[in-house]
Amino acid sequence: MPDVFDEDGLTIKTLSEITEEIEDDMKDIYGDDISIASDSPDGQQINIVSQEGADLRELLSSVNAGFDIDQAEGAVLDQRVALIGLTRNAGTFTYQDIEITIDRALGLVGLDDEALTIDEDDLPQGLFTVRDGEGNLFYLLQTQAFTGAGTYTCAFRAAQIGKVEVISNTITTIVTVVAGVTAVNNPSAASSIGRDEETDSQLKLRAKISTSLNAVGNLDAMEAALLNLAGVTVAKVYENDTDVTDADGLLPHSMRAIVEGGDPDEIAAVIYAKRSFGCRMMGDQEVIIERTYSRSMVIKYDIPVQQDIYIRFSLSGAPYVESTIKDNIVSELFWEIGYNADSSTVIAYLKSLNSRYVITDCELSLDGVSWSETVSIGSLNDRFINSTDRITIL
């Protein structure tokens, strides 16, 4: 197979083809009786040159593939998606409220202006740091000056960017020893769980959605465009094209966008650009869009409304810590906006924690009184929210 770069792409020789080609050239020069065995000087020279040629071709192939978003990786992928107006979603930090118990007046050094730094060299000297049972470090966010003994609740930030699992009552180790600080503890789970940096596969999928926005219907295009906004985690768009109010409460010839996260002005701009002409909008959130000639338009949409859900089940088959199981459910089991909840989802999640778990009598409830295997959402913008107070292990 020759080295070719044409309209069909790049084709390169394999290592065996390169080796065979060099061997034939050597025989043409020195005759067929030349010794090219792998342990001979000529054979070793051929193998070195062949491997070098193969490595250079692989490098060339990698560079060429990097021009294709589907094949690009890492920093090269960042450069390619920038051409279509996208940037990789950066990771975020986990934030945690921690109780600090002291026996005297004292001060503690916080991150202050370095609240977003990840470089250890930029951290303030004497930064008050604590650690959980898994070795995760947490930094005090703001410098504190306590006037007397007591227990104070302060905000901390995880040292590492990305998702850091935090279980209540596990951050108990003082790393930065300060006279007067007697104990630390986190009585609750994280106030905000960090997000990992967008992976190559996730960025490629978002790039595909972005470039196909105009190739689908208005609703799908609007939903895709909303999901493409920075900070938007969930977006659902519904439409009623009939002459009567539908079962979900949508008025005749209306649409309803439900968006979680993101900037309101950017959300409104997408809805304004993508909605069908004459289609009325529904929603409690209102943003004014300024148009030409001093005209304006009110854009409406909704944000998710949290709805409590109760969960109970029996668990056996392997040892477990009840508080840990509850914390894991709260931090990792999420319900989709506008979708009903069922016990099979809970069972599947528990099985993912330990395949030996035996889960029985798994039921859900909206009030903690009436229980069933499935509970229905109240409206399209409702979202079930878990809480350790509403989880019972029988």
XYZ file of C-alpha atoms in Angstrom:
394
model
C 0.000 0.000 0.000
C 1.656 3.279 -1.079
C 1.755 6.533 0.893
C -1.087 8.572 -0.624
C -2.884 11.759 0.384
C -5.825 12.460 -1.918
C -9.563 13.157 -1.891
C -10.121 9.865 -0.061
C -7.830 10.859 2.801
C -4.406 9.778 3.993
C -3.077 6.262 3.401
C 0.271 5.240 4.891
C 2.522 2.223 4.630
C 2.595 -0.285 7.469
C 5.761 -1.281 9.347
C 5.938 -4.608 7.530
C 5.572 -2.899 4.150
C 8.343 -0.421 4.969
C 10.612 -3.227 6.159
C 9.972 -5.312 3.051
C 10.646 -2.320 0.793
C 14.012 -1.573 2.459
C 15.013 -5.249 2.339
C 14.287 -5.363 -1.409
C 16.374 -2.212 -1.942
C 19.266 -3.713 0.037
C 19.136 -6.882 -2.067
C 19.131 -4.828 -5.277
C 22.347 -3.130 -4.106
C 24.227 -6.003 -2.433
C 22.630 -9.089 -3.979
C 20.178 -11.690 -2.768
C 22.732 -13.399 -0.532
C 22.988 -10.409 1.840
C 22.297 -11.385 5.448
C 19.301 -9.452 6.737
C 18.468 -11.644 9.717
C 17.232 -9.688 12.738
C 20.439 -10.425 14.672
C 22.738 -9.296 11.853
C 24.120 -5.725 11.594
C 22.242 -5.070 8.329
C 19.046 -6.597 9.729
C 19.214 -4.410 12.838
C 19.833 -1.319 10.720
C 16.820 -2.173 8.540
C 14.597 -2.599 11.611
C 15.723 0.739 13.094
C 15.101 2.656 9.860
C 11.779 0.867 9.286
C 10.535 1.675 12.789
C 11.563 5.307 12.369
C 9.634 5.496 9.094
C 6.570 3.903 10.698
C 6.713 6.306 13.660
C 6.891 9.343 11.379
C 3.916 8.090 9.376
C 1.908 7.487 12.552
C 2.684 11.040 13.651
C 1.579 12.372 10.272
C -1.600 10.297 10.475
C -2.320 11.647 13.962
C -1.863 15.250 12.804
C -4.142 14.656 9.833
C -6.798 12.972 11.982
C -6.720 15.953 14.325
C -8.461 18.064 11.681
C -11.546 15.856 12.159
C -13.484 16.648 15.342
C -14.497 12.994 15.674
C -10.846 11.913 15.788
C -9.172 14.880 17.501
C -8.171 14.623 21.148
C -7.211 16.910 24.020
C -5.875 20.358 23.169
C -6.231 19.686 19.432
C -9.943 18.986 19.929
C -10.258 22.287 21.825
C -8.800 24.076 18.795
C -11.160 22.339 16.363
C -14.396 23.024 18.276
C -13.333 26.657 18.710
C -13.825 27.004 14.948
C -17.561 26.345 15.428
C -17.824 28.642 18.444
C -17.562 26.067 21.233
C -15.268 25.790 24.231
C -14.780 22.852 26.557
C -16.836 23.161 29.754
C -14.353 23.558 32.579
C -14.569 21.654 35.818
C -15.918 23.277 38.974
C -15.032 22.927 42.642
C -16.926 21.161 45.403
C -17.934 23.482 48.250
C -18.617 22.288 51.778
C -19.798 23.928 55.006
C -17.638 22.750 57.918
C -17.999 23.403 61.631
C -14.841 24.643 63.386
C -14.690 24.327 67.171
C -12.252 26.628 69.013
C -11.471 27.333 72.661
C -10.167 30.901 72.329
C -10.109 33.958 70.088
C -7.994 33.334 67.007
C -7.631 33.896 63.274
C -7.522 31.427 60.395
C -6.075 32.081 56.935
C -8.403 31.536 53.970
C -8.042 31.513 50.185
C -9.573 34.985 49.786
C -8.441 36.334 46.373
C -7.031 32.907 45.417
C -10.426 31.203 45.715
C -10.150 29.599 42.269
C -6.463 28.692 42.200
C -5.331 25.078 41.820
C -1.598 25.794 41.832
C -0.148 24.941 45.246
C 2.552 27.589 44.795
C -0.142 30.303 44.725
C -1.855 29.219 47.949
C -1.590 31.657 50.892
C 0.987 30.731 53.508
C -0.614 29.108 56.553
C -3.848 28.353 54.668
C -6.198 26.498 57.029
C -6.726 23.034 55.571
C -8.727 19.996 56.679
C -9.080 16.465 55.316
C -11.746 13.758 55.081
C -11.342 10.017 55.592
C -10.570 9.464 51.903
C -7.668 11.921 51.870
C -9.500 14.767 50.099
C -8.238 18.184 51.197
C -10.488 21.200 51.799
C -9.355 24.837 52.043
C -10.985 27.597 54.085
C -12.504 30.058 51.599
C -12.306 33.327 53.528
C -9.915 34.450 56.256
C -11.669 34.386 59.630
C -11.121 36.338 62.854
C -13.016 34.651 65.687
C -13.608 36.724 68.821
C -14.049 33.894 71.290
C -14.561 30.206 71.981
C -17.390 28.366 70.246
C -18.365 26.403 67.165
C -18.481 28.304 63.885
C -19.683 27.186 60.447
C -17.420 28.256 57.581
C -17.327 27.590 53.859
C -14.529 25.417 52.483
C -13.471 24.472 48.952
C -12.104 21.140 47.787
C -8.439 21.284 46.825
C -9.017 19.387 43.591
C -11.262 20.625 40.815
C -14.052 18.302 39.702
C -16.536 16.031 41.440
C -15.490 15.194 45.006
C -17.832 12.905 46.922
C -18.503 14.214 50.431
C -20.264 12.177 53.107
C -21.490 13.868 56.265
C -19.369 13.591 59.424
C -16.236 12.500 57.534
C -14.204 15.735 57.397
C -12.687 15.507 60.854
C -8.909 15.760 60.381
C -7.096 19.075 60.894
C -4.162 19.376 58.478
C -3.086 22.919 59.366
C -2.599 22.731 63.117
C -3.548 25.996 64.838
C -3.458 26.434 68.607
C -7.019 26.786 69.848
C -8.715 24.798 67.085
C -9.966 21.674 68.838
C -12.157 19.976 66.224
C -13.679 20.167 62.751
C -16.644 18.319 61.263
C -19.122 18.444 58.397
C -22.584 17.582 59.770
C -24.063 17.645 56.259
C -23.135 16.686 52.712
C -21.581 19.147 50.258
C -23.468 22.380 49.636
C -22.324 22.267 46.004
C -20.774 19.243 44.305
C -18.116 20.025 41.717
C -18.319 19.047 38.076
C -15.570 17.235 36.207
C -14.104 18.881 33.139
C -15.990 17.967 29.985
C -14.456 14.843 28.463
C -13.438 14.500 24.819
C -16.432 12.258 24.084
C -18.879 14.683 25.740
C -17.404 17.635 23.850
C -17.597 15.754 20.542
C -21.258 14.935 21.176
C -22.013 18.583 21.968
C -20.186 19.627 18.805
C -22.378 17.291 16.746
C -25.495 18.767 18.328
C -24.222 22.282 17.664
C -23.532 21.706 13.983
C -26.888 20.011 13.440
C -29.027 22.707 15.056
C -30.447 23.929 11.767
C -31.045 20.445 10.360
C -33.926 19.567 12.707
C -37.366 20.918 13.580
C -37.865 24.093 15.591
C -38.451 22.318 18.911
C -35.429 20.052 18.590
C -33.319 22.965 17.367
C -34.369 25.099 20.334
C -33.692 22.289 22.802
C -30.282 21.622 21.289
C -29.386 25.316 21.282
C -30.400 25.679 24.932
C -28.311 22.662 25.904
C -25.424 24.263 24.057
C -25.436 27.298 26.376
C -22.818 27.558 29.095
C -24.155 26.458 32.476
C -27.324 24.802 31.167
C -27.614 21.272 32.537
C -31.144 20.350 31.443
C -33.468 21.745 28.778
C -36.896 20.467 27.753
C -39.190 22.112 25.207
C -42.867 21.217 24.786
C -45.445 22.406 22.249
C -49.199 22.190 21.835
C -50.160 22.727 18.194
C -53.844 21.905 18.715
C -56.808 24.261 19.193
C -57.466 23.153 22.799
C -55.487 23.039 26.041
C -53.699 19.694 26.258
C -53.392 17.232 29.157
C -50.195 18.896 30.400
C -51.854 22.298 30.682
C -50.280 23.825 27.562
C -52.536 26.440 26.009
C -53.605 26.107 22.347
C -50.775 26.857 19.911
C -48.236 27.466 22.651
C -44.794 26.280 23.694
C -43.099 25.866 27.053
C -39.338 25.750 27.592
C -38.011 24.424 30.901
C -34.352 25.207 31.526
C -32.057 24.485 34.457
C -28.971 26.683 34.869
C -27.547 29.126 32.348
C -27.828 32.879 31.873
C -31.435 34.197 31.530
C -30.520 36.640 28.751
C -28.822 33.905 26.709
C -31.768 31.554 27.258
C -34.209 34.236 26.123
C -32.124 34.963 23.025
C -32.266 31.298 21.973
C -36.025 31.062 22.500
C -36.553 34.296 20.557
C -34.455 33.029 17.639
C -35.832 29.486 17.492
C -39.539 29.678 18.340
C -42.167 29.337 15.620
C -43.848 32.513 14.371
C -47.045 33.269 16.266
C -46.459 30.573 18.878
C -47.286 31.918 22.330
C -44.882 31.221 25.184
C -45.683 29.899 28.654
C -43.607 30.250 31.820
C -43.096 32.217 35.021
C -39.641 33.526 34.095
C -39.772 36.675 31.957
C -36.909 38.328 30.088
C -37.273 41.381 27.849
C -35.589 41.132 24.446
C -34.778 44.470 22.817
C -35.584 44.533 19.098
C -34.939 47.033 16.347
C -36.715 50.410 16.139
C -37.107 50.598 19.959
C -39.363 47.570 20.005
C -39.182 44.823 22.614
C -40.619 41.393 23.345
C -41.174 39.498 26.591
C -39.729 35.984 26.442
C -41.179 33.446 28.867
C -39.805 30.155 30.126
C -39.808 28.019 33.273
C -37.197 26.684 35.645
C -37.507 23.334 37.434
C -39.545 23.199 40.639
C -38.305 20.830 43.325
C -40.773 18.261 44.606
C -40.091 16.118 47.660
C -39.990 12.359 47.268
C -39.852 9.695 49.984
C -37.950 6.435 49.511
C -37.952 3.282 51.624
C -36.442 -0.167 51.108
C -34.913 -3.166 52.858
C -31.230 -3.861 52.257
C -29.270 -7.058 52.917
C -26.656 -9.328 51.348
C -23.602 -7.211 52.238
C -22.489 -4.871 55.048
C -23.366 -1.195 54.707
C -23.399 2.075 56.629
C -26.908 3.524 56.634
C -25.825 7.168 56.623
C -23.423 6.506 53.740
C -26.121 4.841 51.639
C -28.452 7.786 52.201
C -25.770 10.359 51.386
C -24.881 8.491 48.187
C -28.501 8.457 47.039
C -28.814 12.205 47.637
C -25.573 13.098 45.866
C -25.713 10.667 42.937
C -29.315 9.608 42.175
C -30.995 12.365 40.155
C -34.513 12.423 38.729
C -35.224 13.924 35.303
C -37.369 17.045 35.006
C -40.964 16.210 34.139
C -40.538 12.448 34.533
C -42.171 10.054 36.978
C -40.057 8.156 39.512
C -40.072 4.385 39.938
C -38.555 1.948 42.411
C -36.599 0.108 39.701
C -34.363 3.183 39.324
C -33.541 3.103 43.040
C -32.870 -0.645 42.945
C -30.576 -0.299 39.918
C -28.607 2.456 41.648
C -28.174 0.456 44.855
C -26.993 -2.533 42.804
C -24.385 -0.298 41.183
C -22.956 0.384 44.654
C -22.596 -3.312 45.467
C -23.815 -6.158 43.277
C -24.271 -8.319 46.379
C -26.966 -6.063 47.812
C -30.412 -7.634 48.011
C -33.073 -4.928 47.803
C -36.667 -5.703 48.755
C -39.829 -3.749 49.591
C -38.601 -0.735 47.631
C -41.368 1.871 47.450
C -41.797 5.591 46.816
C -44.165 8.203 48.183
C -45.085 11.857 47.787
C -46.183 12.337 51.402
C -44.575 9.531 53.407
C -47.987 7.959 53.967
C -49.173 6.411 50.689
C -46.534 4.165 49.106
C -46.221 2.584 45.658
C -43.602 1.415 43.166
C -44.192 4.484 40.956
C -45.043 8.104 41.759
C -46.187 10.644 39.192
C -44.793 14.107 38.686
C -47.152 17.032 39.281
C -46.281 19.104 36.207
C -43.790 19.258 33.364
C -41.363 21.489 35.250
C -41.413 19.505 38.508
C -38.357 17.531 39.520
C -38.135 15.026 42.347
C -35.440 15.848 44.922
C -33.945 13.352 47.373
C -33.125 14.108 51.006
C -31.581 11.910 53.700
C -34.500 12.864 55.964
C -36.905 11.252 53.499
C -34.993 7.989 52.957
C -35.777 5.018 55.201
C -33.869 1.736 55.261
C -36.258 -0.777 56.789
